[in-house]
CSV table of C-alpha atoms in Angstrom, one decimal:
chain,number,residue,atom,x,y,z
A,1,MET,CA,26.1,-4.0,118.0
A,2,THR,CA,27.0,-1.8,115.1
A,3,GLY,CA,27.6,-4.9,112.8
A,4,VAL,CA,24.2,-6.4,113.8
A,5,LEU,CA,22.5,-3.0,113.0
A,6,GLU,CA,24.2,-2.8,109.6
A,7,GLN,CA,23.1,-6.4,108.8
A,8,ARG,CA,19.5,-5.6,109.7
A,9,GLN,CA,19.6,-2.4,107.6
A,10,ALA,CA,21.0,-4.4,104.7
A,11,THR,CA,18.2,-7.0,104.8
A,12,THR,CA,15.5,-4.3,105.0
A,13,GLU,CA,16.8,-2.1,102.2
A,14,PRO,CA,14.5,-2.4,99.2
A,15,VAL,CA,15.9,-4.9,96.8
A,16,ALA,CA,14.7,-3.0,93.7
A,17,GLY,CA,16.5,0.1,94.9
A,18,ILE,CA,19.8,-1.7,95.4
A,19,LEU,CA,19.7,-3.2,91.9
A,20,SER,CA,18.6,-0.1,90.2
A,21,ARG,CA,21.7,1.7,91.4
A,22,VAL,CA,23.8,-1.1,89.9
A,23,VAL,CA,22.1,-1.4,86.5
A,24,GLY,CA,21.1,2.2,86.0
A,25,GLY,CA,17.8,4.0,85.7
A,26,SER,CA,16.9,3.6,82.0
A,27,PRO,CA,13.3,4.5,81.1
A,28,GLU,CA,13.1,1.2,79.2
A,29,LEU,CA,13.6,-0.8,82.4
A,30,ARG,CA,11.5,-1.6,85.5
A,31,ILE,CA,12.7,-3.8,88.4
A,32,GLU,CA,10.3,-5.7,90.6
A,33,ALA,CA,11.5,-7.8,93.5
A,34,PHE,CA,10.2,-10.5,95.8
A,35,ASP,CA,10.1,-8.1,98.8
A,36,GLY,CA,7.4,-6.0,97.0
A,37,SER,CA,9.8,-3.2,96.1
A,38,SER,CA,9.9,-1.8,92.6
A,39,SER,CA,11.9,0.8,90.6
A,40,GLY,CA,11.5,2.3,87.2
A,41,PRO,CA,8.5,3.4,85.1
A,42,GLU,CA,5.3,1.3,85.2
A,43,ASP,CA,5.0,1.5,81.5
A,44,ALA,CA,8.6,0.4,80.7
A,45,PRO,CA,8.8,-2.0,77.8
A,46,VAL,CA,10.7,-4.6,79.9
A,47,THR,CA,10.5,-5.6,83.5
A,48,VAL,CA,13.2,-7.5,85.4
A,49,ARG,CA,11.7,-9.6,88.1
A,50,VAL,CA,13.9,-10.7,91.0
A,51,ALA,CA,11.9,-13.8,92.1
A,52,SER,CA,14.1,-15.2,94.8
A,53,PRO,CA,16.6,-14.1,97.5
A,54,ARG,CA,18.9,-16.8,96.0
A,55,ALA,CA,19.5,-14.4,93.1
A,56,LEU,CA,20.9,-11.9,95.5
A,57,ALA,CA,23.1,-14.5,97.1
A,58,ARG,CA,24.6,-15.2,93.6
A,59,LEU,CA,25.4,-11.6,93.2
A,60,VAL,CA,27.5,-11.7,96.4
A,61,SER,CA,29.5,-14.8,95.3
A,62,ALA,CA,29.9,-13.4,91.7
A,63,PRO,CA,29.0,-9.7,91.8
A,64,GLY,CA,29.0,-9.0,88.0
A,65,THR,CA,27.7,-10.5,84.8
A,66,LEU,CA,28.3,-14.1,86.0
A,67,GLY,CA,26.1,-13.6,89.1
A,68,LEU,CA,23.4,-12.1,87.1
A,69,ALA,CA,23.6,-14.8,84.5
A,70,ARG,CA,23.5,-17.6,87.0
A,71,ALA,CA,20.3,-16.1,88.5
A,72,TYR,CA,18.8,-15.8,85.0
A,73,VAL,CA,19.7,-19.4,84.0
A,74,THR,CA,18.2,-20.8,87.2
A,75,GLU,CA,15.0,-18.6,86.8
A,76,GLU,CA,15.7,-16.7,90.0
A,77,ILE,CA,15.7,-13.6,87.8
A,78,ASP,CA,13.3,-13.4,84.9
A,79,VAL,CA,12.5,-10.8,82.3
A,80,ASP,CA,9.0,-9.8,81.1
A,81,GLY,CA,9.5,-8.5,77.5
A,82,ASP,CA,12.3,-8.7,75.1
A,83,LEU,CA,15.6,-9.8,76.7
A,84,TYR,CA,17.7,-7.9,74.1
A,85,THR,CA,15.8,-4.7,75.0
A,86,ALA,CA,16.5,-5.3,78.7
A,87,LEU,CA,20.2,-5.8,78.1
A,88,ARG,CA,20.4,-2.7,76.0
A,89,ALA,CA,18.9,-0.8,78.9
A,90,MET,CA,21.7,-2.2,81.0
A,91,ALA,CA,24.4,-1.9,78.4
A,92,GLU,CA,27.2,-0.7,80.7
A,93,VAL,CA,26.7,-3.8,83.0
A,94,THR,CA,26.1,-6.1,80.1
A,95,LEU,CA,29.2,-5.2,78.2
A,96,HIS,CA,31.7,-4.2,80.9
A,97,SER,CA,30.3,-5.9,84.1
A,98,ILE,CA,29.7,-4.0,87.3
A,99,PRO,CA,32.6,-1.7,88.3
A,100,ARG,CA,34.8,-3.0,91.1
A,101,ARG,CA,33.7,-0.2,93.5
A,102,GLU,CA,30.0,-1.0,92.8
A,103,GLN,CA,30.7,-4.7,93.3
A,104,LEU,CA,32.0,-4.1,96.8
A,105,TRP,CA,29.0,-1.8,97.6
A,106,LEU,CA,26.6,-4.4,96.3
A,107,ALA,CA,28.3,-7.3,98.2
A,108,ARG,CA,28.1,-5.4,101.5
A,109,ARG,CA,24.4,-4.7,101.0
A,110,LEU,CA,23.6,-8.3,100.0
A,111,LEU,CA,25.9,-10.2,102.3
A,112,PRO,CA,23.0,-11.4,104.6
A,113,TYR,CA,21.3,-13.0,101.6
A,114,TRP,CA,24.5,-15.0,100.8
A,115,ARG,CA,24.8,-16.2,104.4
A,116,GLU,CA,21.2,-17.5,104.5
A,117,HIS,CA,20.7,-18.7,100.9
A,118,ARG,CA,24.2,-19.5,99.7
A,119,PRO,CA,23.6,-21.5,96.4
A,120,SER,CA,26.0,-23.8,94.5
A,121,PRO,CA,26.9,-22.8,90.9
A,122,PRO,CA,24.5,-24.3,88.3
A,123,GLU,CA,25.5,-27.7,87.0
A,124,LEU,CA,25.5,-26.4,83.4
A,125,GLU,CA,28.8,-24.5,84.0
A,126,ALA,CA,31.8,-25.9,82.2
A,127,ARG,CA,34.8,-27.1,84.2
A,128,PRO,CA,37.4,-28.4,81.6
A,129,ARG,CA,40.4,-30.1,83.1
A,130,GLY,CA,44.0,-30.4,82.1
A,131,LEU,CA,46.6,-28.1,80.6
A,132,LEU,CA,45.1,-25.1,78.9
A,133,HIS,CA,44.6,-25.7,75.1
A,134,SER,CA,46.0,-29.2,75.3
A,135,LYS,CA,44.3,-31.6,72.9
A,136,ARG,CA,42.4,-33.3,75.7
A,137,ARG,CA,41.2,-30.1,77.3
A,138,ASP,CA,40.3,-28.5,73.9
A,139,SER,CA,38.2,-31.6,73.2
A,140,GLN,CA,36.3,-31.1,76.5
A,141,ALA,CA,35.7,-27.4,75.8
A,142,ILE,CA,34.5,-28.0,72.3
A,143,SER,CA,32.3,-30.9,73.4
A,144,HIS,CA,30.7,-28.7,76.1
A,145,HIS,CA,29.5,-26.2,73.6
A,146,TYR,CA,28.9,-28.1,70.3
A,147,ASP,CA,27.9,-31.6,71.5
A,148,VAL,CA,24.7,-30.2,73.0
A,149,SER,CA,22.2,-31.6,70.5
A,150,ASN,CA,22.2,-31.4,66.8
A,151,ARG,CA,18.4,-31.0,66.9
A,152,PHE,CA,18.7,-28.0,69.2
A,153,TYR,CA,21.1,-26.4,66.8
A,154,GLU,CA,18.7,-27.0,63.9
A,155,PHE,CA,16.1,-25.0,65.9
A,156,VAL,CA,18.5,-22.1,66.3
A,157,LEU,CA,20.7,-22.1,63.2
A,158,GLY,CA,18.1,-23.0,60.6
A,159,GLU,CA,18.5,-25.0,57.4
A,160,SER,CA,22.2,-24.1,56.8
A,161,MET,CA,23.3,-25.4,60.2
A,162,THR,CA,26.0,-22.7,60.1
A,163,TYR,CA,27.2,-21.4,63.4
A,164,THR,CA,29.3,-18.5,62.2
A,165,CYS,CA,28.7,-14.9,61.1
A,166,ALA,CA,26.7,-14.6,58.0
A,167,THR,CA,27.1,-11.8,55.3
A,168,TYR,CA,23.9,-9.9,54.6
A,169,PRO,CA,23.4,-8.3,51.2
A,170,ASP,CA,20.9,-6.1,53.0
A,171,ALA,CA,19.5,-5.9,56.5
A,172,ASP,CA,16.2,-7.6,55.5
A,173,ALA,CA,17.9,-10.6,53.7
A,174,SER,CA,17.0,-14.0,55.2
A,175,LEU,CA,19.4,-15.9,57.4
A,176,GLU,CA,19.8,-18.6,54.8
A,177,THR,CA,20.6,-16.1,52.0
A,178,ALA,CA,23.1,-14.4,54.2
A,179,GLN,CA,24.9,-17.6,55.1
A,180,ALA,CA,25.1,-18.7,51.5
A,181,THR,CA,26.4,-15.2,50.7
A,182,LYS,CA,29.1,-15.6,53.4
A,183,TYR,CA,30.2,-19.0,52.0
A,184,GLU,CA,30.4,-17.5,48.5
A,185,LEU,CA,32.4,-14.6,49.7
A,186,VAL,CA,34.9,-17.0,51.3
A,187,ALA,CA,35.0,-19.0,48.0
A,188,ALA,CA,35.6,-15.8,46.0
A,189,LYS,CA,38.4,-14.7,48.2
A,190,LEU,CA,40.0,-18.1,48.0
A,191,ASP,CA,39.5,-18.2,44.2
A,192,LEU,CA,38.0,-21.7,44.4
A,193,LYS,CA,37.8,-23.5,41.1
A,194,PRO,CA,36.8,-27.1,40.0
A,195,GLY,CA,39.4,-29.7,40.9
A,196,MET,CA,41.1,-27.7,43.7
A,197,ARG,CA,41.6,-29.1,47.2
A,198,LEU,CA,40.2,-27.2,50.1
A,199,LEU,CA,41.0,-27.8,53.8
A,200,ASP,CA,38.3,-26.3,56.2
A,201,VAL,CA,39.6,-26.4,59.8
A,202,GLY,CA,37.0,-26.1,62.5
A,203,CYS,CA,34.4,-27.0,59.9
A,204,GLY,CA,31.3,-27.2,62.2
A,205,TRP,CA,28.5,-29.0,60.5
A,206,GLY,CA,30.3,-28.8,57.2
A,207,GLY,CA,28.6,-25.8,55.6
A,208,MET,CA,31.7,-24.5,53.8
A,209,VAL,CA,32.8,-28.0,52.8
A,210,ARG,CA,29.4,-28.7,51.2
A,211,HIS,CA,29.2,-25.3,49.5
A,212,ALA,CA,32.7,-25.6,48.0
A,213,ALA,CA,31.9,-29.1,46.7
A,214,ALA,CA,28.4,-28.3,45.4
A,215,GLU,CA,28.9,-24.9,44.0
A,216,HIS,CA,32.6,-25.0,42.9
A,217,GLY,CA,33.4,-28.6,42.2
A,218,VAL,CA,36.1,-28.5,44.9
A,219,GLN,CA,37.5,-31.6,46.7
A,220,ALA,CA,36.9,-30.4,50.3
A,221,LEU,CA,38.0,-31.9,53.6
A,222,GLY,CA,36.6,-30.5,56.9
A,223,VAL,CA,37.8,-31.3,60.4
A,224,THR,CA,36.1,-30.7,63.7
A,225,LEU,CA,36.7,-31.6,67.4
A,226,SER,CA,33.0,-32.2,67.8
A,227,ARG,CA,31.9,-35.8,67.3
A,228,GLU,CA,28.3,-34.7,67.0
A,229,GLN,CA,29.1,-32.2,64.3
A,230,ALA,CA,31.2,-34.6,62.3
A,231,SER,CA,28.4,-37.3,62.4
A,232,TRP,CA,25.7,-34.8,61.3
A,233,ALA,CA,27.9,-33.3,58.6
A,234,GLN,CA,29.0,-36.6,57.0
A,235,ALA,CA,25.4,-37.8,56.9
A,236,GLU,CA,24.3,-34.5,55.2
A,237,ILE,CA,27.1,-34.8,52.7
A,238,GLU,CA,25.9,-38.3,51.7
A,239,ARG,CA,22.2,-37.1,51.7
A,240,GLN,CA,23.2,-34.4,49.2
A,241,GLY,CA,25.1,-36.8,47.0
A,242,LEU,CA,28.4,-35.0,47.6
A,243,GLY,CA,30.3,-38.0,48.9
A,244,GLY,CA,32.7,-38.0,45.9
A,245,LEU,CA,33.9,-34.5,46.7
A,246,ALA,CA,33.3,-33.7,50.3
A,247,GLU,CA,34.3,-35.3,53.6
A,248,VAL,CA,34.2,-34.2,57.3
A,249,ARG,CA,36.3,-36.0,59.9
A,250,HIS,CA,36.3,-35.9,63.7
A,251,LEU,CA,39.9,-34.7,64.1
A,252,ASP,CA,42.1,-32.2,65.8
A,253,TYR,CA,43.7,-29.9,63.2
A,254,ARG,CA,47.1,-30.7,64.9
A,255,ASP,CA,46.6,-34.4,63.8
A,256,LEU,CA,46.0,-33.7,60.1
A,257,PRO,CA,47.7,-36.3,57.9
A,258,ASP,CA,50.3,-35.2,55.4
A,259,GLY,CA,49.0,-33.5,52.2
A,260,VAL,CA,49.0,-30.3,50.3
A,261,PHE,CA,45.9,-28.1,49.6
A,262,ASP,CA,45.2,-25.3,47.2
A,263,ALA,CA,43.2,-23.3,49.8
A,264,VAL,CA,42.5,-23.3,53.6
A,265,SER,CA,39.4,-21.8,55.2
A,266,SER,CA,39.3,-21.3,59.0
A,267,ILE,CA,35.8,-20.0,59.9
A,268,GLY,CA,35.3,-19.6,63.6
A,269,LEU,CA,38.2,-21.7,64.9
A,270,THR,CA,40.9,-19.2,66.0
A,271,GLU,CA,38.8,-18.1,69.1
A,272,HIS,CA,39.4,-21.6,70.5
A,273,ILE,CA,43.1,-21.9,69.9
A,274,GLY,CA,44.6,-19.4,72.4
A,275,LYS,CA,47.2,-16.8,71.8
A,276,ALA,CA,50.1,-19.0,72.8
A,277,ASN,CA,49.2,-21.4,70.0
A,278,LEU,CA,48.6,-18.9,67.2
A,279,ASP,CA,52.1,-18.9,65.7
A,280,ALA,CA,52.2,-22.7,65.5
A,281,TYR,CA,48.7,-22.8,64.1
A,282,PHE,CA,49.4,-20.4,61.3
A,283,ARG,CA,52.7,-22.1,60.5
A,284,SER,CA,50.9,-25.5,60.3
A,285,MET,CA,48.3,-24.0,57.9
A,286,TYR,CA,51.1,-22.4,55.8
A,287,ALA,CA,52.8,-25.8,55.5
A,288,LYS,CA,49.6,-27.3,54.2
A,289,LEU,CA,49.4,-24.9,51.3
A,290,ARG,CA,51.0,-25.2,47.8
A,291,PRO,CA,52.8,-22.0,46.6
A,292,GLY,CA,50.2,-19.6,45.5
A,293,GLY,CA,47.6,-21.1,47.8
A,294,ARG,CA,45.4,-18.9,49.9
A,295,MET,CA,44.1,-18.9,53.5
A,296,LEU,CA,41.0,-17.2,54.7
A,297,ASN,CA,40.8,-16.7,58.5
A,298,HIS,CA,37.4,-15.7,59.9
A,299,CYS,CA,37.0,-15.1,63.6
A,300,ILE,CA,35.7,-13.0,66.4
A,301,THR,CA,38.2,-10.3,67.5
A,302,GLN,CA,38.7,-7.7,70.2
A,303,PRO,CA,38.5,-4.1,69.1
A,304,ARG,CA,41.5,-3.2,71.3
A,305,LYS,CA,44.2,-4.9,73.4
A,306,PRO,CA,42.4,-6.9,76.1
A,307,ASP,CA,43.2,-6.5,79.8
A,308,HIS,CA,42.9,-10.3,80.2
A,309,ARG,CA,43.0,-13.2,77.9
A,310,ARG,CA,39.7,-14.9,78.7
A,311,THR,CA,36.3,-13.8,77.6
A,312,ASP,CA,33.4,-12.5,79.8
A,313,PRO,CA,33.0,-14.9,82.8
A,314,PHE,CA,29.5,-15.8,81.8
A,315,ILE,CA,30.6,-16.7,78.2
A,316,HIS,CA,33.6,-18.6,79.7
A,317,ARG,CA,31.6,-20.7,82.1
A,318,TYR,CA,28.5,-21.4,79.9
A,319,VAL,CA,29.3,-20.9,76.3
A,320,PHE,CA,33.0,-20.9,75.2
A,321,PRO,CA,35.2,-22.4,77.9
A,322,ASP,CA,38.8,-21.4,77.4
A,323,GLY,CA,37.9,-19.0,74.6
A,324,GLU,CA,40.4,-16.2,73.9
A,325,LEU,CA,39.8,-13.2,71.7
A,326,GLU,CA,42.6,-11.2,70.2
A,327,PRO,CA,42.8,-7.8,68.5
A,328,ILE,CA,43.0,-8.1,64.7
A,329,GLY,CA,46.6,-6.8,64.7
A,330,VAL,CA,47.7,-9.8,66.7
A,331,LEU,CA,46.2,-12.2,64.2
A,332,VAL,CA,47.6,-10.4,61.2
A,333,THR,CA,51.0,-10.3,62.8
A,334,ALA,CA,50.9,-14.1,63.5
A,335,MET,CA,49.8,-14.9,59.9
A,336,ASN,CA,52.5,-12.6,58.5
A,337,GLN,CA,55.2,-14.1,60.7
A,338,ALA,CA,54.1,-17.6,59.6
A,339,GLY,CA,55.0,-16.6,56.0
A,340,PHE,CA,51.7,-15.4,54.6
A,341,GLU,CA,51.5,-12.2,52.6
A,342,ILE,CA,48.4,-10.4,53.9
A,343,ARG,CA,46.2,-9.3,51.0
A,344,HIS,CA,42.9,-8.2,52.5
A,345,SER,CA,41.1,-7.7,55.8
A,346,GLU,CA,37.6,-6.6,56.6
A,347,ASN,CA,35.4,-6.2,59.7
A,348,LEU,CA,32.0,-7.7,59.6
A,349,ARG,CA,30.8,-7.0,63.1
A,350,GLU,CA,27.4,-5.4,62.0
A,351,HIS,CA,26.7,-8.6,60.0
A,352,TYR,CA,27.3,-10.7,63.2
A,353,ALA,CA,24.8,-8.5,65.1
A,354,LEU,CA,22.2,-9.3,62.3
A,355,THR,CA,23.1,-13.0,62.4
A,356,LEU,CA,22.5,-13.1,66.2
A,357,ARG,CA,19.3,-11.3,65.7
A,358,ASP,CA,18.1,-14.0,63.4
A,359,TRP,CA,19.4,-16.9,65.6
A,360,GLY,CA,17.6,-15.3,68.5
A,361,ALA,CA,14.4,-15.1,66.5
A,362,ASN,CA,14.7,-18.8,65.5
A,363,LEU,CA,15.1,-19.8,69.2
A,364,GLU,CA,12.0,-17.8,70.2
A,365,ARG,CA,10.0,-19.3,67.4
A,366,ASN,CA,11.1,-22.8,68.4
A,367,TRP,CA,11.2,-22.2,72.2
A,368,THR,CA,8.9,-25.0,73.3
A,369,ASP,CA,10.7,-27.6,71.2
A,370,ALA,CA,14.1,-26.2,72.2
A,371,VAL,CA,13.4,-26.4,75.9
A,372,ALA,CA,12.0,-30.0,75.5
A,373,GLU,CA,15.3,-30.9,73.7
A,374,VAL,CA,17.9,-29.5,76.1
A,375,GLY,CA,16.1,-28.2,79.2
A,376,ILE,CA,15.0,-24.8,80.3
A,377,GLY,CA,18.4,-23.9,81.8
A,378,ARG,CA,20.4,-24.5,78.7
A,379,ALA,CA,17.8,-22.8,76.5
A,380,ARG,CA,18.0,-19.7,78.8
A,381,VAL,CA,21.8,-19.8,78.5
A,382,TRP,CA,21.5,-19.5,74.7
A,383,ARG,CA,18.8,-16.9,74.8
A,384,LEU,CA,21.0,-14.7,77.1
A,385,TYR,CA,24.2,-15.4,75.2
A,386,MET,CA,22.8,-14.4,71.8
A,387,ALA,CA,21.1,-11.3,73.0
A,388,ALA,CA,24.2,-10.1,74.9
A,389,CYS,CA,26.5,-10.8,72.0
A,390,ARG,CA,24.2,-9.1,69.5
A,391,LEU,CA,24.5,-6.0,71.7
A,392,GLY,CA,28.3,-6.4,71.9
A,393,PHE,CA,28.7,-6.4,68.2
A,394,GLU,CA,26.4,-3.5,67.7
A,395,LEU,CA,28.3,-1.4,70.3
A,396,ASN,CA,31.8,-2.4,69.1
A,397,ASN,CA,32.6,-4.4,72.2
A,398,ILE,CA,33.6,-7.3,69.9
A,399,GLN,CA,34.3,-7.5,66.2
A,400,LEU,CA,34.4,-10.1,63.4
A,401,HIS,CA,37.3,-10.1,60.9
A,402,GLN,CA,38.1,-11.9,57.8
A,403,VAL,CA,41.8,-11.9,56.9
A,404,LEU,CA,43.1,-13.2,53.5
A,405,GLY,CA,46.7,-14.4,53.1
A,406,VAL,CA,48.7,-16.1,50.4
A,407,LYS,CA,51.7,-18.3,50.3
A,408,LEU,CA,53.9,-16.7,47.7
A,409,HIS,CA,55.7,-18.5,44.9
A,410,ALA,CA,59.4,-18.8,45.1
A,411,ASP,CA,59.9,-15.8,42.8
A,412,GLY,CA,57.7,-13.7,45.0
A,413,THR,CA,54.6,-13.7,42.8
A,414,SER,CA,51.2,-14.0,44.5
A,415,GLY,CA,48.9,-15.0,41.6
A,416,PHE,CA,46.5,-12.3,42.6
A,417,PRO,CA,44.9,-10.0,39.9
A,418,LEU,CA,45.8,-6.3,40.1
A,419,ARG,CA,42.3,-5.7,41.4
A,420,GLY,CA,39.9,-8.3,42.7
A,421,GLU,CA,36.1,-8.3,42.2
A,422,HIS,CA,34.7,-4.8,43.1
A,423,GLY,CA,38.3,-3.8,43.9
A,424,ALA,CA,38.2,-5.7,47.2
A,425,TYR,CA,41.8,-6.9,47.0
């Protein structure tokens, strides 16, 4: 009899009250639920609407960021107002999930909803198969994220088709200016000059390859695991008349043919490699360089030693399957042990927050076309992902580092000036 009474109490407890305990009582946030309950100021700038009991069932099966994300992606939870503002009001949950003790409390309260409305995970979730970070599985993971639709990425990324952190000369600079500034920063650190050979691994839609060829007269080869990216990039290279200098291939970096390069850029690849493969990765890049050649590694990092290898479960299931983020010290150590002398490192996390701000604005501006291209579910995944990651970079939950290394000459010389431009290295 006691169990029946507890179940009845759980089903009649106001939904908004249950959720407000979990997400906190920020004055910027109001919660309204399908049972007529509400919590928070009526004049709050954003309102979270719990539209269906299925949302509560999802919170029982995954009582944290994944459950909340599933409910948002399927429109069982919606947000009136700016999603970034809503996530900022729930920052503790957004960045660190719901504490285990609160998850158990929440599951007990919502168990009847799970029994009655138990939903399957949305079909958009990634389920890569095979050995972690094998070539086959990496190909599946990359395809899930990058082979969505080139047109969709055009809506989000803008003219540069660059899906990595930009570098802003000031906070009001345009996204295109900031991306061009980033590529020029990489070129300066690598000391690119006409006639040099550049290898760009994980090249995306070929932004660095095209910049190096067009602006510095460099012979540039880019490789990517995404077939869609490679096709788009090679067509754009030909459209810009850069075919004599630039090339992008659909190729795993582990299958690169023999050859020696003057410089290597790796912009946004290391996150996909996995800690177990870092040493081999940097050794392979070291082997591709001539003595005196430089490597610039640009990737998202952890601000501290992680408790687990994988990313947030929402990011892992919907955005970056099998992604692993490491602290900067792990990456520097791996580069150093591979033979590189480390010459410079910098953290650009504030720049990534601004980049995500601008990608999010692009998505909202092109929302109708984006939904028509990829569907409402995937568009909502991207809206949520970019807003949450923007907050993560702002609050130092994640970082973005560039690390510059050099393969020394046999006599130990580096070829670096005593001081670089602006004393940067």
